[in-house]
Amino acid sequence: MRSLTLPAAMALAACVSATPVAAPASKDLAGLADHLSSYITGFKNPSIVPSVGGKALCVSGIVDVTASATNHEFLRQASTNRTELTELLLGLFQINSTLPATIFGKPTQVSGTFSIYSQLCFPQDTLTISDTQGYTTFNYDRLGVGLSDHPDPLQVVQAELQIAIVHGISELLRSGALAAYKFEKVVAVGHSYGSIVTYGWTKEYPHDMDAAVLTALDLASVVNPILYSELPAGYITSSTITGLQFSFFRWPAYDEQLLYNAWENAQPLTLAEFLSGASILASPNTNFTGPVDVVDGEHDQANCAGNCLLPVDQTAPAITDFYPAASKSSDHYIAPGSGHFVNYHYAATGAYEHIHNFLKKNNF
Ligand SMILES: *[C@@H]1O[C@H](CO)[C@@H](O)[C@H](O)[C@H]1NC(C)=O
Ligand SMILES: *[C@@H]1O[C@H](CO)[C@@H](O)[C@H](O)[C@H]1NC(C)=O
Ligand SMILES: *[C@@H]1O[C@H](CO)[C@@H](O)[C@H](O)[C@H]1NC(C)=O
């Protein structure tokens, strides 16, 4: 099985980590612009804007999510010293390192109500179905990312709590607490660290979602980690654009402007959520029986040591190893030429087409 141990590389968190897609929107949602008061239900300080492509209407704002989880005590001090932080990671990733066993201590309960910046986008009308595919999408800033809360990066922001939060979000979506609409079908969609959260979510709460799409499922790597100056020590990201390129991009399969865009919009992840991700992937998910789709970039550096086709397509065993109970209509796809950040490469279009076909094939 892949990714059971931390690979010797690095990490940067994408802004949006897990995206349940509630689908498809029924016709009565089409006129929601006329029903603003229900549209903004559950959002604090809501704003309503068209989607980037202009074909969907989105409500954005803070959603209060109540969650509790069993984290583990993080036994190291956060360092603000780049040399020390880099050395800690190198020590952790050293072959047969004994350091990982000294990072986490006893289980600790965490709970609270967290402010999670969220966006819910409805297709504006059924005519635009070819643009939006007719799905209503929900995406959010993971705890510790973007406009969501930034609590203690080491004791609070860990993988288990991230899973509890996305579970809380799905309960809000299904119960009608958001947009006063009860979503009956939910498809979980993750990217990179968001796929680790999605993996744990499909295992601990297999009834929350009807299908799951995991893109770039792995622990990516942290190059020359730095701290976000305005955030507490323990929030880390790549310190150079070259580090970002090295870990997540493959030339010439992307438009260079998107590398700069990714660099300008980079968000941190915490040392503790990064390291706690390993245990989430440590055993197969025998709980989830729905369809699963695994999508990787052909040249994903951290996931496949740069070649996901060697010795054979690595996305197929990802399903059989991680999801032995998944539906036979599961699928997988390699995005040609792409690095880890599939969304930033030319191959993204083909990957999205594949994912939409996977959903249609499974009657979503
Ligand atoms: C960073 O840590 C190293 C190793 O502990 C130490 O030698 C160095 O002086 C520290 N640098 C700063 C700027 O504090
Ligand atoms: C590393 O550990 C594994 C078992 O955990 C062992 O099989 C292997 O021999 C060790 N490698 C080295 C170089 O000691
Ligand atoms: C999921 O599977 C694990 C064993 O891998 C089990 O302990 C757990 O109770 C299961 N959870 C659900 C919700 O089925």
mmCIF file of C-alpha atoms and ligand atoms in Angstrom:
data_model
loop_
_atom_site.group_PDB
_atom_site.id
_atom_site.type_symbol
_atom_site.label_atom_id
_atom_site.label_comp_id
_atom_site.label_asym_id
_atom_site.label_seq_id
_atom_site.Cartn_x
_atom_site.Cartn_y
_atom_site.Cartn_z
ATOM 1 C CA MET A 1 0.000 0.000 0.000
ATOM 2 C CA ARG A 2 1.217 3.473 -0.780
ATOM 3 C CA SER A 3 1.737 6.427 1.482
ATOM 4 C CA LEU A 4 1.717 4.505 4.734
ATOM 5 C CA THR A 5 4.851 6.195 5.913
ATOM 6 C CA LEU A 6 5.720 9.832 5.529
ATOM 7 C CA PRO A 7 7.598 10.316 2.285
ATOM 8 C CA ALA A 8 10.824 12.251 2.389
ATOM 9 C CA ALA A 9 9.507 15.403 0.908
ATOM 10 C CA MET A 10 7.328 18.432 1.677
ATOM 11 C CA ALA A 11 3.910 20.129 2.023
ATOM 12 C CA LEU A 12 1.774 23.063 1.196
ATOM 13 C CA ALA A 13 -1.921 23.203 1.772
ATOM 14 C CA ALA A 14 -4.299 24.127 -0.949
ATOM 15 C CA CYS A 15 -6.816 26.746 0.064
ATOM 16 C CA VAL A 16 -9.791 24.501 -0.377
ATOM 17 C CA SER A 17 -9.346 21.046 0.974
ATOM 18 C CA ALA A 18 -12.475 18.999 0.704
ATOM 19 C CA THR A 19 -15.445 19.772 -1.444
ATOM 20 C CA PRO A 20 -18.636 17.875 -0.966
ATOM 21 C CA VAL A 21 -20.680 18.232 -4.097
ATOM 22 C CA ALA A 22 -24.363 18.009 -3.541
ATOM 23 C CA ALA A 23 -25.940 16.996 -6.745
ATOM 24 C CA PRO A 24 -27.715 17.572 -8.940
ATOM 25 C CA ALA A 25 -29.568 20.768 -8.218
ATOM 26 C CA SER A 26 -33.243 20.490 -8.842
ATOM 27 C CA LYS A 27 -35.149 23.028 -10.854
ATOM 28 C CA ASP A 28 -36.566 24.676 -7.783
ATOM 29 C CA LEU A 29 -33.079 25.921 -6.976
ATOM 30 C CA ALA A 30 -32.868 27.770 -10.268
ATOM 31 C CA GLY A 31 -34.781 30.765 -9.029
ATOM 32 C CA LEU A 32 -32.974 30.977 -5.718
ATOM 33 C CA ALA A 33 -31.667 34.434 -6.536
ATOM 34 C CA ASP A 34 -35.268 35.490 -5.962
ATOM 35 C CA HIS A 35 -35.227 33.905 -2.522
ATOM 36 C CA LEU A 36 -32.187 35.481 -0.959
ATOM 37 C CA SER A 37 -33.314 35.054 2.603
ATOM 38 C CA SER A 38 -33.359 31.282 2.306
ATOM 39 C CA TYR A 39 -30.217 31.256 0.179
ATOM 40 C CA ILE A 40 -28.124 32.804 2.954
ATOM 41 C CA THR A 41 -29.501 30.617 5.755
ATOM 42 C CA GLY A 42 -26.662 29.404 7.980
ATOM 43 C CA PHE A 43 -24.068 31.902 6.715
ATOM 44 C CA LYS A 44 -22.684 34.750 8.835
ATOM 45 C CA ASN A 45 -21.798 37.958 6.989
ATOM 46 C CA PRO A 46 -22.943 36.404 3.729
ATOM 47 C CA SER A 47 -22.102 37.784 0.345
ATOM 48 C CA ILE A 48 -23.630 36.672 -2.929
ATOM 49 C CA VAL A 49 -21.428 36.715 -6.002
ATOM 50 C CA PRO A 50 -21.335 34.975 -9.381
ATOM 51 C CA SER A 51 -18.887 32.081 -9.644
ATOM 52 C CA VAL A 52 -15.579 32.701 -11.431
ATOM 53 C CA GLY A 53 -17.027 31.287 -14.636
ATOM 54 C CA GLY A 54 -20.173 33.354 -14.159
ATOM 55 C CA LYS A 55 -22.547 30.439 -14.587
ATOM 56 C CA ALA A 56 -23.315 29.804 -10.939
ATOM 57 C CA LEU A 57 -24.455 31.996 -8.079
ATOM 58 C CA CYS A 58 -22.475 31.595 -4.860
ATOM 59 C CA VAL A 59 -23.177 32.486 -1.270
ATOM 60 C CA SER A 60 -20.023 32.909 0.824
ATOM 61 C CA GLY A 61 -19.541 33.516 4.503
ATOM 62 C CA ILE A 62 -18.713 32.011 7.848
ATOM 63 C CA VAL A 63 -20.492 28.813 8.850
ATOM 64 C CA ASP A 64 -20.321 27.777 12.512
ATOM 65 C CA VAL A 65 -19.395 24.115 12.684
ATOM 66 C CA THR A 66 -19.524 22.218 15.975
ATOM 67 C CA ALA A 67 -17.130 19.287 16.105
ATOM 68 C CA SER A 68 -15.331 17.054 18.559
ATOM 69 C CA ALA A 69 -12.528 14.596 17.936
ATOM 70 C CA THR A 70 -9.795 12.569 19.567
ATOM 71 C CA ASN A 71 -6.518 14.280 18.736
ATOM 72 C CA HIS A 72 -3.142 13.355 20.196
ATOM 73 C CA GLU A 73 -0.911 15.457 22.383
ATOM 74 C CA PHE A 74 1.827 17.017 20.238
ATOM 75 C CA LEU A 75 5.039 16.617 22.232
ATOM 76 C CA ARG A 76 7.316 19.096 20.453
ATOM 77 C CA GLN A 77 7.619 22.820 20.872
ATOM 78 C CA ALA A 78 6.842 24.901 17.830
ATOM 79 C CA SER A 79 9.985 26.513 16.511
ATOM 80 C CA THR A 80 10.214 29.847 14.773
ATOM 81 C CA ASN A 81 13.694 28.975 13.584
ATOM 82 C CA ARG A 82 13.810 27.789 9.991
ATOM 83 C CA THR A 83 16.955 25.740 10.503
ATOM 84 C CA GLU A 84 15.421 23.879 13.420
ATOM 85 C CA LEU A 85 12.131 23.282 11.641
ATOM 86 C CA THR A 86 13.831 21.989 8.501
ATOM 87 C CA GLU A 87 16.053 19.756 10.614
ATOM 88 C CA LEU A 88 13.019 18.362 12.457
ATOM 89 C CA LEU A 89 11.404 17.408 9.141
ATOM 90 C CA LEU A 90 14.610 15.913 7.766
ATOM 91 C CA GLY A 91 14.961 13.896 10.969
ATOM 92 C CA LEU A 92 11.360 12.687 10.730
ATOM 93 C CA PHE A 93 11.721 11.628 7.112
ATOM 94 C CA GLN A 94 15.076 9.913 7.525
ATOM 95 C CA ILE A 95 14.891 6.222 6.639
ATOM 96 C CA ASN A 96 13.753 4.141 9.633
ATOM 97 C CA SER A 97 13.698 7.256 11.816
ATOM 98 C CA THR A 98 12.601 6.691 15.404
ATOM 99 C CA LEU A 99 11.532 10.335 15.650
ATOM 100 C CA PRO A 100 7.901 9.893 14.468
ATOM 101 C CA ALA A 101 7.181 7.776 17.548
ATOM 102 C CA THR A 102 8.234 10.694 19.767
ATOM 103 C CA ILE A 103 5.995 13.323 18.166
ATOM 104 C CA PHE A 104 2.541 12.355 19.445
ATOM 105 C CA GLY A 105 1.597 11.385 23.009
ATOM 106 C CA LYS A 106 -1.633 10.421 24.701
ATOM 107 C CA PRO A 107 -5.080 10.897 23.126
ATOM 108 C CA THR A 108 -6.727 14.227 23.929
ATOM 109 C CA GLN A 109 -10.317 15.300 23.362
ATOM 110 C CA VAL A 110 -10.856 18.491 21.413
ATOM 111 C CA SER A 111 -14.187 20.084 20.747
ATOM 112 C CA GLY A 112 -15.649 23.414 19.927
ATOM 113 C CA THR A 113 -17.596 25.487 17.479
ATOM 114 C CA PHE A 114 -15.322 26.659 14.706
ATOM 115 C CA SER A 115 -15.778 29.457 12.187
ATOM 116 C CA ILE A 116 -15.369 27.859 8.784
ATOM 117 C CA TYR A 117 -15.314 30.099 5.717
ATOM 118 C CA SER A 118 -17.531 28.408 3.160
ATOM 119 C CA GLN A 119 -18.982 28.899 -0.283
ATOM 120 C CA LEU A 120 -22.067 27.244 -1.727
ATOM 121 C CA CYS A 121 -22.613 27.641 -5.477
ATOM 122 C CA PHE A 122 -25.852 26.910 -7.276
ATOM 123 C CA PRO A 123 -26.107 26.636 -11.040
ATOM 124 C CA GLN A 124 -28.046 29.723 -12.129
ATOM 125 C CA ASP A 125 -30.349 27.943 -14.498
ATOM 126 C CA THR A 126 -30.619 24.632 -16.199
ATOM 127 C CA LEU A 127 -29.469 26.141 -19.502
ATOM 128 C CA THR A 128 -25.950 26.468 -18.157
ATOM 129 C CA ILE A 129 -25.729 22.820 -17.291
ATOM 130 C CA SER A 130 -22.804 22.249 -19.628
ATOM 131 C CA ASP A 131 -20.760 24.782 -17.692
ATOM 132 C CA THR A 132 -21.685 23.814 -14.150
ATOM 133 C CA GLN A 133 -22.635 20.231 -14.959
ATOM 134 C CA GLY A 134 -25.784 21.062 -13.014
ATOM 135 C CA TYR A 135 -24.211 20.331 -9.661
ATOM 136 C CA THR A 136 -24.415 22.454 -6.587
ATOM 137 C CA THR A 137 -20.957 22.686 -5.030
ATOM 138 C CA PHE A 138 -19.815 23.453 -1.524
ATOM 139 C CA ASN A 139 -16.221 24.300 -0.685
ATOM 140 C CA TYR A 140 -14.558 25.623 2.424
ATOM 141 C CA ASP A 141 -11.297 26.797 3.922
ATOM 142 C CA ARG A 142 -10.002 24.022 6.137
ATOM 143 C CA LEU A 143 -9.499 24.881 9.820
ATOM 144 C CA GLY A 144 -6.238 26.871 9.965
ATOM 145 C CA VAL A 145 -6.506 27.994 6.341
ATOM 146 C CA GLY A 146 -7.669 31.209 4.680
ATOM 147 C CA LEU A 147 -10.569 32.941 6.407
ATOM 148 C CA SER A 148 -11.414 30.069 8.750
ATOM 149 C CA ASP A 149 -10.336 30.014 12.416
ATOM 150 C CA HIS A 150 -6.629 29.596 13.182
ATOM 151 C CA PRO A 151 -6.489 27.851 16.562
ATOM 152 C CA ASP A 152 -3.426 26.271 18.201
ATOM 153 C CA PRO A 153 -1.606 24.691 15.250
ATOM 154 C CA LEU A 154 -0.099 21.796 17.188
ATOM 155 C CA GLN A 155 -2.670 20.642 19.763
ATOM 156 C CA VAL A 156 -5.880 21.565 17.933
ATOM 157 C CA VAL A 157 -5.339 21.597 14.145
ATOM 158 C CA GLN A 158 -4.826 17.862 13.555
ATOM 159 C CA ALA A 159 -6.242 15.420 11.013
ATOM 160 C CA GLU A 160 -8.847 13.922 13.361
ATOM 161 C CA LEU A 161 -10.426 17.296 14.065
ATOM 162 C CA GLN A 162 -10.427 18.151 10.349
ATOM 163 C CA ILE A 163 -12.405 14.928 9.749
ATOM 164 C CA ALA A 164 -14.871 15.791 12.508
ATOM 165 C CA ILE A 165 -15.370 19.252 10.982
ATOM 166 C CA VAL A 166 -16.181 17.973 7.499
ATOM 167 C CA HIS A 167 -18.563 15.491 9.120
ATOM 168 C CA GLY A 168 -20.229 18.432 10.857
ATOM 169 C CA ILE A 169 -20.507 20.271 7.553
ATOM 170 C CA SER A 170 -22.187 17.314 5.869
ATOM 171 C CA GLU A 171 -24.737 17.168 8.687
ATOM 172 C CA LEU A 172 -25.526 20.841 8.082
ATOM 173 C CA LEU A 173 -25.921 20.209 4.342
ATOM 174 C CA ARG A 174 -28.183 17.214 4.818
ATOM 175 C CA SER A 175 -30.334 18.768 7.533
ATOM 176 C CA GLY A 176 -31.254 21.923 5.633
ATOM 177 C CA ALA A 177 -29.240 24.190 7.956
ATOM 178 C CA LEU A 178 -27.457 25.698 4.940
ATOM 179 C CA ALA A 179 -29.427 27.587 2.300
ATOM 180 C CA ALA A 180 -32.577 26.070 3.818
ATOM 181 C CA TYR A 181 -32.132 23.179 1.415
ATOM 182 C CA LYS A 182 -31.814 19.530 2.397
ATOM 183 C CA PHE A 183 -29.144 17.981 0.215
ATOM 184 C CA GLU A 184 -29.975 14.358 -0.345
ATOM 185 C CA LYS A 185 -26.858 13.274 -2.163
ATOM 186 C CA VAL A 186 -23.332 14.284 -1.235
ATOM 187 C CA VAL A 187 -20.166 13.492 -3.148
ATOM 188 C CA ALA A 188 -16.938 14.068 -1.213
ATOM 189 C CA VAL A 189 -14.131 15.597 -3.298
ATOM 190 C CA GLY A 190 -10.626 16.070 -1.908
ATOM 191 C CA HIS A 191 -7.291 17.272 -3.193
ATOM 192 C CA SER A 192 -3.896 16.439 -1.643
ATOM 193 C CA TYR A 193 -4.203 16.896 2.135
ATOM 194 C CA GLY A 194 -7.928 17.261 1.497
ATOM 195 C CA SER A 195 -7.875 13.723 0.121
ATOM 196 C CA ILE A 196 -6.352 12.463 3.374
ATOM 197 C CA VAL A 197 -9.173 14.181 5.253
ATOM 198 C CA THR A 198 -11.653 12.714 2.768
ATOM 199 C CA TYR A 199 -10.143 9.255 3.229
ATOM 200 C CA GLY A 200 -10.545 9.451 7.020
ATOM 201 C CA TRP A 201 -14.026 10.916 6.588
ATOM 202 C CA THR A 202 -15.192 8.051 4.345
ATOM 203 C CA LYS A 203 -13.827 5.623 6.917
ATOM 204 C CA GLU A 204 -15.186 7.132 10.114
ATOM 205 C CA TYR A 205 -18.460 8.396 8.656
ATOM 206 C CA PRO A 206 -19.127 6.141 5.649
ATOM 207 C CA HIS A 207 -22.796 7.133 5.568
ATOM 208 C CA ASP A 208 -22.089 10.849 5.162
ATOM 209 C CA MET A 209 -21.417 10.623 1.426
ATOM 210 C CA ASP A 210 -22.718 8.716 -1.578
ATOM 211 C CA ALA A 211 -19.457 8.728 -3.531
ATOM 212 C CA ALA A 212 -15.902 9.989 -3.092
ATOM 213 C CA VAL A 213 -13.362 11.546 -5.446
ATOM 214 C CA LEU A 214 -9.773 11.649 -4.202
ATOM 215 C CA THR A 215 -7.328 13.686 -6.233
ATOM 216 C CA ALA A 216 -3.575 13.759 -5.513
ATOM 217 C CA LEU A 217 -4.084 11.545 -2.463
ATOM 218 C CA ASP A 218 -0.857 11.686 -0.498
ATOM 219 C CA LEU A 219 1.244 13.525 1.975
ATOM 220 C CA ALA A 220 3.006 16.169 0.008
ATOM 221 C CA SER A 221 6.257 17.574 1.215
ATOM 222 C CA VAL A 222 7.571 20.733 2.885
ATOM 223 C CA VAL A 223 10.463 22.517 1.192
ATOM 224 C CA ASN A 224 12.450 24.947 3.321
ATOM 225 C CA PRO A 225 9.506 25.505 5.610
ATOM 226 C CA ILE A 226 8.857 28.970 6.894
ATOM 227 C CA LEU A 227 6.320 30.337 9.306
ATOM 228 C CA TYR A 228 3.557 32.675 8.409
ATOM 229 C CA SER A 229 4.689 35.789 10.210
ATOM 230 C CA GLU A 230 1.228 36.753 11.391
ATOM 231 C CA LEU A 231 0.380 33.200 12.478
ATOM 232 C CA PRO A 232 1.694 31.242 15.460
ATOM 233 C CA ALA A 233 4.724 28.995 15.069
ATOM 234 C CA GLY A 234 3.575 25.621 13.765
ATOM 235 C CA TYR A 235 1.855 27.041 10.671
ATOM 236 C CA ILE A 236 4.211 26.258 7.797
ATOM 237 C CA THR A 237 4.474 26.427 4.016
ATOM 238 C CA SER A 238 7.093 26.433 1.270
ATOM 239 C CA SER A 239 9.517 29.322 1.584
ATOM 240 C CA THR A 240 10.312 29.760 -2.114
ATOM 241 C CA ILE A 241 8.466 29.609 -5.395
ATOM 242 C CA THR A 242 11.112 27.146 -6.565
ATOM 243 C CA GLY A 243 10.184 24.860 -3.685
ATOM 244 C CA LEU A 244 6.562 25.108 -4.787
ATOM 245 C CA GLN A 245 7.450 24.248 -8.377
ATOM 246 C CA PHE A 246 9.685 21.385 -7.285
ATOM 247 C CA SER A 247 6.999 19.679 -5.245
ATOM 248 C CA PHE A 248 3.818 20.410 -7.128
ATOM 249 C CA PHE A 249 4.390 21.372 -10.767
ATOM 250 C CA ARG A 250 5.854 19.757 -13.897
ATOM 251 C CA TRP A 251 6.987 21.886 -16.799
ATOM 252 C CA PRO A 252 5.801 22.315 -19.570
ATOM 253 C CA ALA A 253 2.413 20.950 -18.532
ATOM 254 C CA TYR A 254 1.215 24.237 -16.970
ATOM 255 C CA ASP A 255 0.932 27.941 -17.710
ATOM 256 C CA GLU A 256 3.666 29.703 -15.740
ATOM 257 C CA GLN A 257 1.214 32.379 -14.641
ATOM 258 C CA LEU A 258 -0.536 29.716 -12.595
ATOM 259 C CA LEU A 259 2.662 28.960 -10.706
ATOM 260 C CA TYR A 260 2.794 32.634 -9.681
ATOM 261 C CA ASN A 261 -0.896 32.508 -8.871
ATOM 262 C CA ALA A 262 -0.372 29.464 -6.644
ATOM 263 C CA TRP A 263 2.569 31.177 -4.956
ATOM 264 C CA GLU A 264 0.591 34.349 -4.271
ATOM 265 C CA ASN A 265 -2.341 32.396 -2.875
ATOM 266 C CA ALA A 266 -0.374 29.792 -0.928
ATOM 267 C CA GLN A 267 -1.827 28.891 2.443
ATOM 268 C CA PRO A 268 -0.134 27.175 5.365
ATOM 269 C CA LEU A 269 -0.809 23.846 6.907
ATOM 270 C CA THR A 270 0.187 22.977 10.432
ATOM 271 C CA LEU A 271 3.043 20.721 11.380
ATOM 272 C CA ALA A 272 0.660 18.648 13.505
ATOM 273 C CA GLU A 273 -2.033 18.141 10.861
ATOM 274 C CA PHE A 274 0.655 17.215 8.364
ATOM 275 C CA LEU A 275 2.239 14.615 10.654
ATOM 276 C CA SER A 276 -1.082 13.263 11.983
ATOM 277 C CA GLY A 277 -2.166 12.493 8.396
ATOM 278 C CA ALA A 278 0.073 9.412 8.319
ATOM 279 C CA SER A 279 -2.058 7.484 10.812
ATOM 280 C CA ILE A 280 -5.224 8.296 8.851
ATOM 281 C CA LEU A 281 -3.827 6.400 5.871
ATOM 282 C CA ALA A 282 -2.298 3.597 7.931
ATOM 283 C CA SER A 283 -5.058 1.055 7.379
ATOM 284 C CA PRO A 284 -7.512 0.191 4.616
ATOM 285 C CA ASN A 285 -11.057 1.531 4.614
ATOM 286 C CA THR A 286 -13.338 -1.483 4.785
ATOM 287 C CA ASN A 287 -16.339 0.682 5.703
ATOM 288 C CA PHE A 288 -17.099 2.633 2.567
ATOM 289 C CA THR A 289 -19.017 0.721 -0.082
ATOM 290 C CA GLY A 290 -19.925 3.523 -2.495
ATOM 291 C CA PRO A 291 -18.031 4.347 -5.697
ATOM 292 C CA VAL A 292 -14.582 5.918 -5.373
ATOM 293 C CA ASP A 293 -12.610 7.798 -8.027
ATOM 294 C CA VAL A 294 -8.833 8.266 -7.665
ATOM 295 C CA VAL A 295 -7.131 10.908 -9.805
ATOM 296 C CA ASP A 296 -3.385 11.615 -9.825
ATOM 297 C CA GLY A 297 -1.037 13.691 -11.921
ATOM 298 C CA GLU A 298 1.229 11.502 -14.077
ATOM 299 C CA HIS A 299 4.319 13.088 -12.545
ATOM 300 C CA ASP A 300 3.163 13.509 -8.963
ATOM 301 C CA GLN A 301 6.443 13.872 -7.139
ATOM 302 C CA ALA A 302 5.517 13.003 -3.564
ATOM 303 C CA ASN A 303 2.848 10.454 -4.416
ATOM 304 C CA CYS A 304 4.612 8.336 -7.033
ATOM 305 C CA ALA A 305 8.244 9.500 -6.836
ATOM 306 C CA GLY A 306 7.502 11.414 -10.040
ATOM 307 C CA ASN A 307 6.016 8.643 -12.195
ATOM 308 C CA CYS A 308 2.520 7.333 -11.462
ATOM 309 C CA LEU A 309 2.703 4.925 -14.430
ATOM 310 C CA LEU A 310 5.636 2.949 -13.056
ATOM 311 C CA PRO A 311 5.609 -0.017 -13.085
ATOM 312 C CA VAL A 312 1.878 0.153 -13.844
ATOM 313 C CA ASP A 313 -0.851 2.783 -13.372
ATOM 314 C CA GLN A 314 -0.668 3.517 -9.631
ATOM 315 C CA THR A 315 -4.213 4.829 -9.307
ATOM 316 C CA ALA A 316 -5.741 1.348 -9.738
ATOM 317 C CA PRO A 317 -4.049 -0.236 -6.691
ATOM 318 C CA ALA A 318 -4.903 2.920 -4.744
ATOM 319 C CA ILE A 319 -8.542 1.854 -4.921
ATOM 320 C CA THR A 320 -8.040 -1.848 -4.201
ATOM 321 C CA ASP A 321 -5.588 -1.192 -1.352
ATOM 322 C CA PHE A 322 -7.315 1.726 0.333
ATOM 323 C CA TYR A 323 -10.953 0.910 -0.471
ATOM 324 C CA PRO A 324 -11.339 -2.900 -0.646
ATOM 325 C CA ALA A 325 -15.126 -2.646 -0.093
ATOM 326 C CA ALA A 326 -15.790 0.108 -2.630
ATOM 327 C CA SER A 327 -18.351 -0.304 -5.403
ATOM 328 C CA LYS A 328 -17.297 -2.098 -8.591
ATOM 329 C CA SER A 329 -18.150 1.067 -10.469
ATOM 330 C CA SER A 330 -15.179 2.837 -8.901
ATOM 331 C CA ASP A 331 -12.770 4.425 -11.337
ATOM 332 C CA HIS A 332 -9.339 6.003 -11.615
ATOM 333 C CA TYR A 333 -7.451 8.369 -13.878
ATOM 334 C CA ILE A 334 -3.955 9.662 -14.554
ATOM 335 C CA ALA A 335 -3.769 13.303 -15.697
ATOM 336 C CA PRO A 336 -1.131 13.285 -18.468
ATOM 337 C CA GLY A 337 2.017 15.311 -17.821
ATOM 338 C CA SER A 338 0.655 16.842 -14.636
ATOM 339 C CA GLY A 339 2.469 17.296 -11.340
ATOM 340 C CA HIS A 340 0.803 17.062 -7.936
ATOM 341 C CA PHE A 341 -1.341 20.187 -8.361
ATOM 342 C CA VAL A 342 -3.547 18.711 -11.074
ATOM 343 C CA ASN A 343 -5.862 21.749 -10.925
ATOM 344 C CA TYR A 344 -3.023 24.023 -12.070
ATOM 345 C CA HIS A 345 -2.005 21.977 -15.102
ATOM 346 C CA TYR A 346 -3.418 21.849 -18.636
ATOM 347 C CA ALA A 347 -4.506 18.275 -17.889
ATOM 348 C CA ALA A 348 -7.079 19.580 -15.388
ATOM 349 C CA THR A 349 -9.712 19.821 -18.140
ATOM 350 C CA GLY A 350 -9.399 16.123 -18.942
ATOM 351 C CA ALA A 351 -9.378 15.247 -15.253
ATOM 352 C CA TYR A 352 -12.624 17.169 -14.661
ATOM 353 C CA GLU A 353 -14.219 15.518 -17.680
ATOM 354 C CA HIS A 354 -13.221 12.135 -16.279
ATOM 355 C CA ILE A 355 -14.657 12.999 -12.832
ATOM 356 C CA HIS A 356 -17.931 14.199 -14.328
ATOM 357 C CA ASN A 357 -18.182 11.017 -16.376
ATOM 358 C CA PHE A 358 -17.532 8.999 -13.214
ATOM 359 C CA LEU A 359 -20.388 10.816 -11.474
ATOM 360 C CA LYS A 360 -22.761 10.394 -14.422
ATOM 361 C CA LYS A 361 -21.873 6.722 -14.740
ATOM 362 C CA ASN A 362 -22.933 6.347 -11.111
ATOM 363 C CA ASN A 363 -26.187 8.220 -11.705
ATOM 364 C CA PHE A 364 -25.313 11.411 -9.850
HETATM 365 C C1 LIG B 1 18.413 28.596 14.753
HETATM 366 O O1 LIG B 1 18.674 27.362 15.367
HETATM 367 C C2 LIG B 1 20.011 26.924 15.242
HETATM 368 C C3 LIG B 1 20.080 25.502 15.812
HETATM 369 O O2 LIG B 1 19.512 25.450 17.092
HETATM 370 C C4 LIG B 1 20.919 27.908 15.961
HETATM 371 O O3 LIG B 1 22.264 27.504 15.826
HETATM 372 C C5 LIG B 1 20.723 29.290 15.339
HETATM 373 O O4 LIG B 1 21.464 30.239 16.039
HETATM 374 C C6 LIG B 1 19.269 29.681 15.349
HETATM 375 N N1 LIG B 1 19.102 30.894 14.571
HETATM 376 C C7 LIG B 1 18.467 31.945 15.042
HETATM 377 C C8 LIG B 1 18.340 33.109 14.107
HETATM 378 O O5 LIG B 1 17.988 31.988 16.156
HETATM 379 C C1 LIG B 2 14.049 -0.461 8.381
HETATM 380 O O1 LIG B 2 13.000 -1.064 9.121
HETATM 381 C C2 LIG B 2 12.433 -2.198 8.523
HETATM 382 C C3 LIG B 2 11.314 -2.708 9.384
HETATM 383 O O2 LIG B 2 10.615 -1.667 9.969
HETATM 384 C C4 LIG B 2 13.477 -3.282 8.340
HETATM 385 O O3 LIG B 2 12.907 -4.363 7.659
HETATM 386 C C5 LIG B 2 14.649 -2.739 7.548
HETATM 387 O O4 LIG B 2 15.682 -3.706 7.540
HETATM 388 C C6 LIG B 2 15.182 -1.465 8.187
HETATM 389 N N1 LIG B 2 16.192 -0.906 7.312
HETATM 390 C C7 LIG B 2 17.421 -0.706 7.707
HETATM 391 C C8 LIG B 2 18.351 -0.144 6.669
HETATM 392 O O5 LIG B 2 17.787 -0.930 8.837
HETATM 393 C C1 LIG B 3 -14.929 1.518 10.230
HETATM 394 O O1 LIG B 3 -14.012 0.457 10.272
HETATM 395 C C2 LIG B 3 -13.268 0.344 11.465
HETATM 396 C C3 LIG B 3 -12.301 -0.786 11.281
HETATM 397 O O2 LIG B 3 -11.419 -0.489 10.242
HETATM 398 C C4 LIG B 3 -14.203 0.147 12.631
HETATM 399 O O3 LIG B 3 -13.469 0.110 13.842
HETATM 400 C C5 LIG B 3 -15.206 1.272 12.684
HETATM 401 O O4 LIG B 3 -16.153 1.054 13.692
HETATM 402 C C6 LIG B 3 -15.921 1.430 11.360
HETATM 403 N N1 LIG B 3 -16.776 2.596 11.428
HETATM 404 C C7 LIG B 3 -18.007 2.606 10.903
HETATM 405 C C8 LIG B 3 -18.772 3.870 11.086
HETATM 406 O O5 LIG B 3 -18.479 1.666 10.303
#
